[in-house]
mmCIF file with all atom_site columns, C-alpha atoms in Angstrom:
data_model
loop_
_atom_site.group_PDB
_atom_site.id
_atom_site.type_symbol
_atom_site.label_atom_id
_atom_site.label_alt_id
_atom_site.label_comp_id
_atom_site.label_asym_id
_atom_site.label_entity_id
_atom_site.label_seq_id
_atom_site.pdbx_PDB_ins_code
_atom_site.Cartn_x
_atom_site.Cartn_y
_atom_site.Cartn_z
_atom_site.occupancy
_atom_site.B_iso_or_equiv
_atom_site.pdbx_formal_charge
_atom_site.auth_seq_id
_atom_site.auth_comp_id
_atom_site.auth_asym_id
_atom_site.auth_atom_id
_atom_site.pdbx_PDB_model_num
ATOM 1   C CA . THR J 1 1   ? 275.326 68.111 -89.880  1.00 65.00 ? 1   THR J CA 1
ATOM 2   C CA . GLN J 1 2   ? 272.690 69.265 -92.559  1.00 73.00 ? 2   GLN J CA 1
ATOM 3   C CA . LEU J 1 3   ? 271.097 72.581 -91.564  1.00 84.00 ? 3   LEU J CA 1
ATOM 4   C CA . LEU J 1 4   ? 267.884 73.882 -93.095  1.00 91.00 ? 4   LEU J CA 1
ATOM 5   C CA . GLU J 1 5   ? 267.532 77.689 -92.616  1.00 93.00 ? 5   GLU J CA 1
ATOM 6   C CA . GLN J 1 6   ? 263.907 79.137 -92.864  1.00 94.00 ? 6   GLN J CA 1
ATOM 7   C CA . SER J 1 7   ? 262.994 82.795 -93.598  1.00 95.00 ? 7   SER J CA 1
ATOM 8   C CA . PRO J 1 8   ? 261.401 84.687 -92.414  1.00 96.00 ? 8   PRO J CA 1
ATOM 9   C CA . GLN J 1 9   ? 261.131 83.522 -88.947  1.00 94.00 ? 9   GLN J CA 1
ATOM 10  C CA . PHE J 1 10  ? 257.970 85.572 -88.338  1.00 96.00 ? 10  PHE J CA 1
ATOM 11  C CA . LEU J 1 11  ? 255.313 86.932 -90.617  1.00 96.00 ? 11  LEU J CA 1
ATOM 12  C CA . SER J 1 12  ? 252.262 88.932 -89.711  1.00 97.00 ? 12  SER J CA 1
ATOM 13  C CA . ILE J 1 13  ? 250.016 89.821 -92.607  1.00 96.00 ? 13  ILE J CA 1
ATOM 14  C CA . GLN J 1 14  ? 246.350 90.783 -93.344  1.00 97.00 ? 14  GLN J CA 1
ATOM 15  C CA . GLU J 1 15  ? 243.870 88.416 -94.931  1.00 97.00 ? 15  GLU J CA 1
ATOM 16  C CA . GLY J 1 16  ? 244.126 88.469 -98.769  1.00 97.00 ? 16  GLY J CA 1
ATOM 17  C CA . GLU J 1 17  ? 247.850 89.112 -99.006  1.00 97.00 ? 17  GLU J CA 1
ATOM 18  C CA . ASN J 1 18  ? 250.252 86.794 -100.740 1.00 98.00 ? 18  ASN J CA 1
ATOM 19  C CA . LEU J 1 19  ? 253.437 85.471 -98.975  1.00 97.00 ? 19  LEU J CA 1
ATOM 20  C CA . THR J 1 20  ? 256.413 83.302 -99.608  1.00 98.00 ? 20  THR J CA 1
ATOM 21  C CA . VAL J 1 21  ? 258.437 81.369 -97.147  1.00 98.00 ? 21  VAL J CA 1
ATOM 22  C CA . TYR J 1 22  ? 261.939 80.078 -97.875  1.00 97.00 ? 22  TYR J CA 1
ATOM 23  C CA . CYS J 1 23  ? 263.942 77.033 -96.802  1.00 97.00 ? 23  CYS J CA 1
ATOM 24  C CA . ASN J 1 24  ? 267.479 76.903 -97.700  1.00 95.00 ? 24  ASN J CA 1
ATOM 25  C CA . SER J 1 25  ? 270.443 74.688 -97.113  1.00 93.00 ? 25  SER J CA 1
ATOM 26  C CA . SER J 1 26  ? 274.063 74.144 -98.512  1.00 91.00 ? 26  SER J CA 1
ATOM 27  C CA . SER J 1 27  ? 273.310 70.446 -98.430  1.00 90.00 ? 27  SER J CA 1
ATOM 28  C CA . VAL J 1 28  ? 271.491 68.344 -101.049 1.00 91.00 ? 28  VAL J CA 1
ATOM 29  C CA . PHE J 1 29  ? 268.232 66.525 -100.096 1.00 92.00 ? 29  PHE J CA 1
ATOM 30  C CA . SER J 1 30  ? 266.852 63.603 -101.717 1.00 91.00 ? 30  SER J CA 1
ATOM 31  C CA . SER J 1 31  ? 263.327 64.955 -100.908 1.00 91.00 ? 31  SER J CA 1
ATOM 32  C CA . LEU J 1 32  ? 261.816 67.841 -98.999  1.00 94.00 ? 32  LEU J CA 1
ATOM 33  C CA . GLN J 1 33  ? 258.699 68.043 -96.914  1.00 95.00 ? 33  GLN J CA 1
ATOM 34  C CA . TRP J 1 34  ? 256.623 70.914 -95.661  1.00 97.00 ? 34  TRP J CA 1
ATOM 35  C CA . TYR J 1 35  ? 254.617 70.663 -92.431  1.00 96.00 ? 35  TYR J CA 1
ATOM 36  C CA . ARG J 1 36  ? 252.144 72.926 -90.554  1.00 97.00 ? 36  ARG J CA 1
ATOM 37  C CA . GLN J 1 37  ? 251.682 72.853 -86.975  1.00 95.00 ? 37  GLN J CA 1
ATOM 38  C CA . GLU J 1 38  ? 248.966 74.493 -84.829  1.00 93.00 ? 38  GLU J CA 1
ATOM 39  C CA . PRO J 1 39  ? 249.366 75.442 -81.022  1.00 89.00 ? 39  PRO J CA 1
ATOM 40  C CA . GLY J 1 40  ? 249.115 72.448 -78.750  1.00 88.00 ? 40  GLY J CA 1
ATOM 41  C CA . GLU J 1 41  ? 249.340 69.902 -81.621  1.00 92.00 ? 41  GLU J CA 1
ATOM 42  C CA . GLY J 1 42  ? 252.049 67.919 -83.584  1.00 93.00 ? 42  GLY J CA 1
ATOM 43  C CA . PRO J 1 43  ? 253.272 68.973 -87.180  1.00 95.00 ? 43  PRO J CA 1
ATOM 44  C CA . VAL J 1 44  ? 250.954 67.689 -89.955  1.00 95.00 ? 44  VAL J CA 1
ATOM 45  C CA . LEU J 1 45  ? 252.505 66.908 -93.223  1.00 95.00 ? 45  LEU J CA 1
ATOM 46  C CA . LEU J 1 46  ? 251.263 69.151 -96.194  1.00 96.00 ? 46  LEU J CA 1
ATOM 47  C CA . VAL J 1 47  ? 253.387 67.940 -98.985  1.00 96.00 ? 47  VAL J CA 1
ATOM 48  C CA . THR J 1 48  ? 256.421 65.990 -100.175 1.00 94.00 ? 48  THR J CA 1
ATOM 49  C CA . VAL J 1 49  ? 258.561 67.225 -103.237 1.00 95.00 ? 49  VAL J CA 1
ATOM 50  C CA . VAL J 1 50  ? 261.219 64.819 -104.676 1.00 93.00 ? 50  VAL J CA 1
ATOM 51  C CA . THR J 1 51  ? 262.442 65.917 -107.933 1.00 93.00 ? 51  THR J CA 1
ATOM 52  C CA . GLY J 1 52  ? 264.668 68.985 -108.545 1.00 93.00 ? 52  GLY J CA 1
ATOM 53  C CA . GLY J 1 53  ? 262.475 71.809 -110.068 1.00 95.00 ? 53  GLY J CA 1
ATOM 54  C CA . GLU J 1 54  ? 259.170 70.052 -108.944 1.00 96.00 ? 54  GLU J CA 1
ATOM 55  C CA . VAL J 1 55  ? 256.345 72.228 -108.226 1.00 97.00 ? 55  VAL J CA 1
ATOM 56  C CA . LYS J 1 56  ? 253.302 71.150 -106.424 1.00 97.00 ? 56  LYS J CA 1
ATOM 57  C CA . LYS J 1 57  ? 249.901 72.870 -105.577 1.00 97.00 ? 57  LYS J CA 1
ATOM 58  C CA . LEU J 1 58  ? 247.619 72.424 -102.750 1.00 95.00 ? 58  LEU J CA 1
ATOM 59  C CA . LYS J 1 59  ? 244.738 74.726 -103.119 1.00 96.00 ? 59  LYS J CA 1
ATOM 60  C CA . ARG J 1 60  ? 246.229 78.163 -102.479 1.00 97.00 ? 60  ARG J CA 1
ATOM 61  C CA . LEU J 1 61  ? 249.575 76.821 -101.498 1.00 97.00 ? 61  LEU J CA 1
ATOM 62  C CA . THR J 1 62  ? 252.313 76.306 -104.015 1.00 98.00 ? 62  THR J CA 1
ATOM 63  C CA . PHE J 1 63  ? 255.442 74.317 -103.035 1.00 98.00 ? 63  PHE J CA 1
ATOM 64  C CA . GLN J 1 64  ? 258.699 74.331 -105.216 1.00 97.00 ? 64  GLN J CA 1
ATOM 65  C CA . PHE J 1 65  ? 261.784 72.297 -104.822 1.00 96.00 ? 65  PHE J CA 1
ATOM 66  C CA . GLY J 1 66  ? 265.012 73.970 -106.064 1.00 96.00 ? 66  GLY J CA 1
ATOM 67  C CA . ASP J 1 67  ? 266.841 72.581 -109.356 1.00 95.00 ? 67  ASP J CA 1
ATOM 68  C CA . ALA J 1 68  ? 269.743 71.574 -107.069 1.00 94.00 ? 68  ALA J CA 1
ATOM 69  C CA . ARG J 1 69  ? 267.641 70.160 -104.308 1.00 94.00 ? 69  ARG J CA 1
ATOM 70  C CA . LYS J 1 70  ? 269.111 72.245 -101.688 1.00 94.00 ? 70  LYS J CA 1
ATOM 71  C CA . ASP J 1 71  ? 266.238 74.677 -101.238 1.00 95.00 ? 71  ASP J CA 1
ATOM 72  C CA . SER J 1 72  ? 262.494 75.038 -101.251 1.00 97.00 ? 72  SER J CA 1
ATOM 73  C CA . SER J 1 73  ? 259.795 77.605 -101.168 1.00 97.00 ? 73  SER J CA 1
ATOM 74  C CA . LEU J 1 74  ? 255.980 77.809 -100.081 1.00 98.00 ? 74  LEU J CA 1
ATOM 75  C CA . HIS J 1 75  ? 253.993 80.373 -101.508 1.00 98.00 ? 75  HIS J CA 1
ATOM 76  C CA . ILE J 1 76  ? 250.437 81.138 -99.995  1.00 98.00 ? 76  ILE J CA 1
ATOM 77  C CA . THR J 1 77  ? 248.088 83.165 -102.337 1.00 98.00 ? 77  THR J CA 1
ATOM 78  C CA . ALA J 1 78  ? 245.278 85.368 -100.654 1.00 98.00 ? 78  ALA J CA 1
ATOM 79  C CA . ALA J 1 79  ? 246.177 84.261 -97.310  1.00 97.00 ? 79  ALA J CA 1
ATOM 80  C CA . GLN J 1 80  ? 243.187 83.327 -94.804  1.00 97.00 ? 80  GLN J CA 1
ATOM 81  C CA . PRO J 1 81  ? 243.197 83.483 -91.029  1.00 96.00 ? 81  PRO J CA 1
ATOM 82  C CA . GLY J 1 82  ? 243.031 79.593 -91.134  1.00 95.00 ? 82  GLY J CA 1
ATOM 83  C CA . ASP J 1 83  ? 246.559 79.446 -92.576  1.00 96.00 ? 83  ASP J CA 1
ATOM 84  C CA . THR J 1 84  ? 247.937 80.892 -89.366  1.00 96.00 ? 84  THR J CA 1
ATOM 85  C CA . GLY J 1 85  ? 250.381 78.383 -87.783  1.00 96.00 ? 85  GLY J CA 1
ATOM 86  C CA . LEU J 1 86  ? 253.957 77.391 -87.684  1.00 96.00 ? 86  LEU J CA 1
ATOM 87  C CA . TYR J 1 87  ? 255.343 76.221 -90.995  1.00 97.00 ? 87  TYR J CA 1
ATOM 88  C CA . LEU J 1 88  ? 258.228 73.626 -90.973  1.00 96.00 ? 88  LEU J CA 1
ATOM 89  C CA . CYS J 1 89  ? 260.383 72.339 -94.012  1.00 96.00 ? 89  CYS J CA 1
ATOM 90  C CA . ALA J 1 90  ? 262.164 69.100 -93.330  1.00 94.00 ? 90  ALA J CA 1
ATOM 91  C CA . GLY J 1 91  ? 264.279 67.042 -95.642  1.00 92.00 ? 91  GLY J CA 1
ATOM 92  C CA . TYR J 1 92  ? 265.890 63.504 -95.986  1.00 89.00 ? 92  TYR J CA 1
ATOM 93  C CA . GLY J 1 93  ? 269.517 63.850 -96.722  1.00 83.00 ? 93  GLY J CA 1
ATOM 94  C CA . THR J 1 94  ? 271.001 61.625 -99.311  1.00 77.00 ? 94  THR J CA 1
ATOM 95  C CA . GLY J 1 95  ? 272.135 58.432 -97.690  1.00 71.00 ? 95  GLY J CA 1
ATOM 96  C CA . THR J 1 96  ? 269.985 59.060 -94.577  1.00 64.00 ? 96  THR J CA 1
ATOM 97  C CA . ALA J 1 97  ? 266.652 57.706 -95.588  1.00 63.00 ? 97  ALA J CA 1
ATOM 98  C CA . SER J 1 98  ? 265.443 57.169 -92.017  1.00 73.00 ? 98  SER J CA 1
ATOM 99  C CA . LYS J 1 99  ? 266.241 60.479 -90.476  1.00 85.00 ? 99  LYS J CA 1
ATOM 100 C CA . LEU J 1 100 ? 264.440 63.984 -91.256  1.00 90.00 ? 100 LEU J CA 1
ATOM 101 C CA . THR J 1 101 ? 266.387 67.184 -90.782  1.00 91.00 ? 101 THR J CA 1
ATOM 102 C CA . PHE J 1 102 ? 263.851 69.967 -89.633  1.00 92.00 ? 102 PHE J CA 1
ATOM 103 C CA . GLY J 1 103 ? 264.167 73.650 -90.523  1.00 93.00 ? 103 GLY J CA 1
ATOM 104 C CA . THR J 1 104 ? 263.871 76.400 -87.857  1.00 90.00 ? 104 THR J CA 1
ATOM 105 C CA . GLY J 1 105 ? 260.323 77.207 -88.560  1.00 93.00 ? 105 GLY J CA 1
ATOM 106 C CA . THR J 1 106 ? 258.365 80.221 -89.771  1.00 95.00 ? 106 THR J CA 1
ATOM 107 C CA . ARG J 1 107 ? 255.335 81.364 -87.613  1.00 95.00 ? 107 ARG J CA 1
ATOM 108 C CA . LEU J 1 108 ? 252.801 82.963 -89.722  1.00 97.00 ? 108 LEU J CA 1
ATOM 109 C CA . GLN J 1 109 ? 249.858 85.113 -88.347  1.00 97.00 ? 109 GLN J CA 1
ATOM 110 C CA . VAL J 1 110 ? 246.986 86.094 -90.760  1.00 97.00 ? 110 VAL J CA 1
ATOM 111 C CA . THR J 1 111 ? 244.629 88.717 -89.487  1.00 96.00 ? 111 THR J CA 1
ATOM 112 C CA . LEU J 1 112 ? 241.262 89.928 -90.745  1.00 92.00 ? 112 LEU J CA 1
ATOM 113 C CA . ASP G 2 1   ? 245.669 60.245 -87.237  1.00 58.00 ? 1   ASP G CA 1
ATOM 114 C CA . ALA G 2 2   ? 248.363 57.383 -87.148  1.00 67.00 ? 2   ALA G CA 1
ATOM 115 C CA . GLY G 2 3   ? 247.278 56.193 -83.830  1.00 87.00 ? 3   GLY G CA 1
ATOM 116 C CA . ILE G 2 4   ? 249.957 57.767 -81.830  1.00 95.00 ? 4   ILE G CA 1
ATOM 117 C CA . THR G 2 5   ? 249.487 58.621 -78.265  1.00 96.00 ? 5   THR G CA 1
ATOM 118 C CA . GLN G 2 6   ? 251.935 60.136 -75.756  1.00 97.00 ? 6   GLN G CA 1
ATOM 119 C CA . SER G 2 7   ? 251.797 60.344 -71.936  1.00 97.00 ? 7   SER G CA 1
ATOM 120 C CA . PRO G 2 8   ? 251.758 62.273 -69.865  1.00 97.00 ? 8   PRO G CA 1
ATOM 121 C CA . ARG G 2 9   ? 250.655 65.271 -72.032  1.00 96.00 ? 9   ARG G CA 1
ATOM 122 C CA . HIS G 2 10  ? 252.051 67.793 -69.271  1.00 97.00 ? 10  HIS G CA 1
ATOM 123 C CA . LYS G 2 11  ? 254.679 67.208 -66.533  1.00 97.00 ? 11  LYS G CA 1
ATOM 124 C CA . VAL G 2 12  ? 256.368 69.450 -63.922  1.00 98.00 ? 12  VAL G CA 1
ATOM 125 C CA . THR G 2 13  ? 259.428 67.928 -62.261  1.00 97.00 ? 13  THR G CA 1
ATOM 126 C CA . GLU G 2 14  ? 262.206 69.011 -60.278  1.00 97.00 ? 14  GLU G CA 1
ATOM 127 C CA . THR G 2 15  ? 265.953 69.128 -61.247  1.00 97.00 ? 15  THR G CA 1
ATOM 128 C CA . GLY G 2 16  ? 267.800 66.091 -60.736  1.00 97.00 ? 16  GLY G CA 1
ATOM 129 C CA . THR G 2 17  ? 264.847 63.667 -60.924  1.00 97.00 ? 17  THR G CA 1
ATOM 130 C CA . PRO G 2 18  ? 264.391 60.922 -63.484  1.00 96.00 ? 18  PRO G CA 1
ATOM 131 C CA . VAL G 2 19  ? 261.563 61.311 -65.848  1.00 97.00 ? 19  VAL G CA 1
ATOM 132 C CA . THR G 2 20  ? 260.096 58.957 -68.415  1.00 98.00 ? 20  THR G CA 1
ATOM 133 C CA . LEU G 2 21  ? 257.836 59.777 -71.385  1.00 98.00 ? 21  LEU G CA 1
ATOM 134 C CA . ARG G 2 22  ? 255.904 57.293 -73.120  1.00 98.00 ? 22  ARG G CA 1
ATOM 135 C CA . CYS G 2 23  ? 254.961 57.127 -76.875  1.00 98.00 ? 23  CYS G CA 1
ATOM 136 C CA . HIS G 2 24  ? 252.457 54.404 -78.023  1.00 97.00 ? 24  HIS G CA 1
ATOM 137 C CA . GLN G 2 25  ? 251.346 53.494 -81.469  1.00 96.00 ? 25  GLN G CA 1
ATOM 138 C CA . THR G 2 26  ? 248.657 51.132 -82.646  1.00 93.00 ? 26  THR G CA 1
ATOM 139 C CA . GLU G 2 27  ? 249.763 50.342 -86.224  1.00 90.00 ? 27  GLU G CA 1
ATOM 140 C CA . ASN G 2 28  ? 252.842 48.255 -86.016  1.00 91.00 ? 28  ASN G CA 1
ATOM 141 C CA . HIS G 2 29  ? 255.294 50.875 -87.600  1.00 93.00 ? 29  HIS G CA 1
ATOM 142 C CA . ARG G 2 30  ? 258.807 49.960 -87.552  1.00 93.00 ? 30  ARG G CA 1
ATOM 143 C CA . TYR G 2 31  ? 260.402 53.413 -87.241  1.00 94.00 ? 31  TYR G CA 1
ATOM 144 C CA . MET G 2 32  ? 259.788 55.592 -84.192  1.00 96.00 ? 32  MET G CA 1
ATOM 145 C CA . TYR G 2 33  ? 261.303 58.868 -83.255  1.00 97.00 ? 33  TYR G CA 1
ATOM 146 C CA . TRP G 2 34  ? 261.625 61.244 -80.388  1.00 98.00 ? 34  TRP G CA 1
ATOM 147 C CA . TYR G 2 35  ? 261.967 65.034 -80.998  1.00 97.00 ? 35  TYR G CA 1
ATOM 148 C CA . ARG G 2 36  ? 262.264 68.121 -78.777  1.00 97.00 ? 36  ARG G CA 1
ATOM 149 C CA . GLN G 2 37  ? 260.823 71.492 -79.947  1.00 96.00 ? 37  GLN G CA 1
ATOM 150 C CA . ASP G 2 38  ? 262.147 74.704 -78.718  1.00 93.00 ? 38  ASP G CA 1
ATOM 151 C CA . PRO G 2 39  ? 261.609 78.297 -80.110  1.00 84.00 ? 39  PRO G CA 1
ATOM 152 C CA . GLY G 2 40  ? 263.943 79.023 -83.015  1.00 79.00 ? 40  GLY G CA 1
ATOM 153 C CA . HIS G 2 41  ? 265.215 75.421 -83.245  1.00 82.00 ? 41  HIS G CA 1
ATOM 154 C CA . GLY G 2 42  ? 262.331 73.823 -85.111  1.00 85.00 ? 42  GLY G CA 1
ATOM 155 C CA . LEU G 2 43  ? 262.417 69.998 -84.168  1.00 93.00 ? 43  LEU G CA 1
ATOM 156 C CA . ARG G 2 44  ? 265.541 68.214 -83.165  1.00 94.00 ? 44  ARG G CA 1
ATOM 157 C CA . LEU G 2 45  ? 266.035 64.469 -83.184  1.00 94.00 ? 45  LEU G CA 1
ATOM 158 C CA . ILE G 2 46  ? 266.953 63.027 -79.718  1.00 97.00 ? 46  ILE G CA 1
ATOM 159 C CA . HIS G 2 47  ? 266.768 59.258 -80.537  1.00 96.00 ? 47  HIS G CA 1
ATOM 160 C CA . TYR G 2 48  ? 265.180 56.959 -83.098  1.00 95.00 ? 48  TYR G CA 1
ATOM 161 C CA . SER G 2 49  ? 264.150 53.301 -83.186  1.00 96.00 ? 49  SER G CA 1
ATOM 162 C CA . TYR G 2 50  ? 264.193 51.089 -86.213  1.00 93.00 ? 50  TYR G CA 1
ATOM 163 C CA . GLY G 2 51  ? 262.877 48.028 -84.538  1.00 93.00 ? 51  GLY G CA 1
ATOM 164 C CA . VAL G 2 52  ? 262.500 46.302 -81.052  1.00 95.00 ? 52  VAL G CA 1
ATOM 165 C CA . LYS G 2 53  ? 265.767 46.756 -79.232  1.00 93.00 ? 53  LYS G CA 1
ATOM 166 C CA . ASP G 2 54  ? 267.121 48.629 -82.131  1.00 95.00 ? 54  ASP G CA 1
ATOM 167 C CA . THR G 2 55  ? 267.901 52.326 -81.420  1.00 95.00 ? 55  THR G CA 1
ATOM 168 C CA . ASP G 2 56  ? 270.215 55.170 -82.289  1.00 94.00 ? 56  ASP G CA 1
ATOM 169 C CA . LYS G 2 57  ? 271.210 58.556 -81.495  1.00 94.00 ? 57  LYS G CA 1
ATOM 170 C CA . GLY G 2 58  ? 269.953 61.695 -83.060  1.00 92.00 ? 58  GLY G CA 1
ATOM 171 C CA . GLU G 2 59  ? 271.655 65.229 -82.904  1.00 90.00 ? 59  GLU G CA 1
ATOM 172 C CA . VAL G 2 60  ? 270.688 66.131 -79.178  1.00 95.00 ? 60  VAL G CA 1
ATOM 173 C CA . SER G 2 61  ? 270.951 62.706 -77.349  1.00 96.00 ? 61  SER G CA 1
ATOM 174 C CA . ASP G 2 62  ? 273.077 63.724 -74.339  1.00 96.00 ? 62  ASP G CA 1
ATOM 175 C CA . GLY G 2 63  ? 271.165 63.247 -71.191  1.00 96.00 ? 63  GLY G CA 1
ATOM 176 C CA . TYR G 2 64  ? 268.509 61.113 -72.751  1.00 98.00 ? 64  TYR G CA 1
ATOM 177 C CA . SER G 2 65  ? 268.112 57.403 -73.126  1.00 97.00 ? 65  SER G CA 1
ATOM 178 C CA . VAL G 2 66  ? 265.329 55.374 -74.944  1.00 98.00 ? 66  VAL G CA 1
ATOM 179 C CA . SER G 2 67  ? 263.949 51.756 -74.848  1.00 97.00 ? 67  SER G CA 1
ATOM 180 C CA . ARG G 2 68  ? 261.879 49.846 -77.252  1.00 97.00 ? 68  ARG G CA 1
ATOM 181 C CA . SER G 2 69  ? 260.912 46.291 -75.707  1.00 96.00 ? 69  SER G CA 1
ATOM 182 C CA . LYS G 2 70  ? 257.685 46.083 -77.743  1.00 95.00 ? 70  LYS G CA 1
ATOM 183 C CA . THR G 2 71  ? 256.823 47.424 -81.356  1.00 95.00 ? 71  THR G CA 1
ATOM 184 C CA . GLU G 2 72  ? 254.132 49.705 -79.980  1.00 96.00 ? 72  GLU G CA 1
ATOM 185 C CA . ASP G 2 73  ? 255.896 51.433 -77.169  1.00 97.00 ? 73  ASP G CA 1
ATOM 186 C CA . PHE G 2 74  ? 258.944 53.794 -77.420  1.00 98.00 ? 74  PHE G CA 1
ATOM 187 C CA . LEU G 2 75  ? 260.044 55.301 -74.068  1.00 98.00 ? 75  LEU G CA 1
ATOM 188 C CA . LEU G 2 76  ? 262.288 58.371 -73.637  1.00 98.00 ? 76  LEU G CA 1
ATOM 189 C CA . THR G 2 77  ? 264.047 58.645 -70.170  1.00 98.00 ? 77  THR G CA 1
ATOM 190 C CA . LEU G 2 78  ? 265.693 61.733 -68.697  1.00 97.00 ? 78  LEU G CA 1
ATOM 191 C CA . GLU G 2 79  ? 268.042 60.044 -66.450  1.00 93.00 ? 79  GLU G CA 1
ATOM 192 C CA . SER G 2 80  ? 268.430 63.377 -64.177  1.00 96.00 ? 80  SER G CA 1
ATOM 193 C CA . ALA G 2 81  ? 266.476 66.176 -65.403  1.00 97.00 ? 81  ALA G CA 1
ATOM 194 C CA . THR G 2 82  ? 267.911 69.707 -65.889  1.00 97.00 ? 82  THR G CA 1
ATOM 195 C CA . SER G 2 83  ? 266.214 72.902 -66.718  1.00 97.00 ? 83  SER G CA 1
ATOM 196 C CA . SER G 2 84  ? 267.730 72.952 -70.094  1.00 96.00 ? 84  SER G CA 1
ATOM 197 C CA . GLN G 2 85  ? 265.481 69.903 -70.860  1.00 97.00 ? 85  GLN G CA 1
ATOM 198 C CA . THR G 2 86  ? 262.393 72.158 -70.324  1.00 97.00 ? 86  THR G CA 1
ATOM 199 C CA . SER G 2 87  ? 260.586 71.731 -73.748  1.00 97.00 ? 87  SER G CA 1
ATOM 200 C CA . VAL G 2 88  ? 257.881 70.266 -75.740  1.00 97.00 ? 88  VAL G CA 1
ATOM 201 C CA . TYR G 2 89  ? 258.605 66.502 -76.711  1.00 98.00 ? 89  TYR G CA 1
ATOM 202 C CA . PHE G 2 90  ? 257.182 65.012 -79.765  1.00 98.00 ? 90  PHE G CA 1
ATOM 203 C CA . CYS G 2 91  ? 257.084 61.314 -80.662  1.00 97.00 ? 91  CYS G CA 1
ATOM 204 C CA . ALA G 2 92  ? 256.736 60.324 -84.318  1.00 96.00 ? 92  ALA G CA 1
ATOM 205 C CA . ILE G 2 93  ? 256.360 57.397 -86.777  1.00 95.00 ? 93  ILE G CA 1
ATOM 206 C CA . THR G 2 94  ? 257.358 56.948 -90.353  1.00 91.00 ? 94  THR G CA 1
ATOM 207 C CA . ALA G 2 95  ? 254.895 55.445 -92.847  1.00 87.00 ? 95  ALA G CA 1
ATOM 208 C CA . LEU G 2 96  ? 256.010 55.322 -96.677  1.00 83.00 ? 96  LEU G CA 1
ATOM 209 C CA . GLY G 2 97  ? 258.547 58.176 -96.002  1.00 80.00 ? 97  GLY G CA 1
ATOM 210 C CA . GLU G 2 98  ? 256.018 60.393 -94.202  1.00 87.00 ? 98  GLU G CA 1
ATOM 211 C CA . GLN G 2 99  ? 256.260 61.261 -90.473  1.00 91.00 ? 99  GLN G CA 1
ATOM 212 C CA . TYR G 2 100 ? 253.260 61.343 -88.524  1.00 94.00 ? 100 TYR G CA 1
ATOM 213 C CA . PHE G 2 101 ? 253.493 63.027 -84.920  1.00 95.00 ? 101 PHE G CA 1
ATOM 214 C CA . GLY G 2 102 ? 251.832 62.525 -81.671  1.00 95.00 ? 102 GLY G CA 1
ATOM 215 C CA . PRO G 2 103 ? 250.167 65.444 -79.648  1.00 94.00 ? 103 PRO G CA 1
ATOM 216 C CA . GLY G 2 104 ? 253.347 66.224 -77.722  1.00 96.00 ? 104 GLY G CA 1
ATOM 217 C CA . THR G 2 105 ? 254.260 66.224 -73.964  1.00 97.00 ? 105 THR G CA 1
ATOM 218 C CA . ARG G 2 106 ? 255.078 69.587 -72.337  1.00 97.00 ? 106 ARG G CA 1
ATOM 219 C CA . LEU G 2 107 ? 257.792 68.993 -69.691  1.00 98.00 ? 107 LEU G CA 1
ATOM 220 C CA . THR G 2 108 ? 258.968 71.647 -67.217  1.00 97.00 ? 108 THR G CA 1
ATOM 221 C CA . VAL G 2 109 ? 261.858 71.149 -65.003  1.00 97.00 ? 109 VAL G CA 1
ATOM 222 C CA . THR G 2 110 ? 262.163 73.562 -62.148  1.00 96.00 ? 110 THR G CA 1
#
């Protein structure tokens, strides 16, 4: 069973602060995705990273895939209240192209 | 929006009763999934389907069964609901390696 552990579980910060969320595993993933989920809705895909060491930027969000493809991070610069939500990482294991393993989630609250 | 709807959106049922949740998609996607979401566990896969009448178990399949008689519909049945099955259930489809989720069904078993 492949597991993805996210840290921290909860994060409460003020507008304008920077933060990093981590997604770690002992298993290798062929690709890794990040989702954001708002209350009462399903998760929405933010990004997919495929290559070890890959960095992708989405406005103020920077996503990195570890060199060994076992971990990933999400960095948010100058957080805004609109960034509030549950962030989930998810990975396709090698040889399991049809099933995603989801991380435990990081709940982010950004206040004014 | 990948044209995914779930019904019902909310349900309260009693322990021991059967419950069926429905997922409907309008875009002919081959793969469909049922997840449950509980605090501290992220999303856990219950069952998935890779075509009509083709289904397989996920990591938390005990107490659940599924059926897919048409491409557009994927049904999740709790044969005899228990309080541990109180959860939010999400249906998803995969398109080009990306998963798109329905709005969820909040199920409470009393």
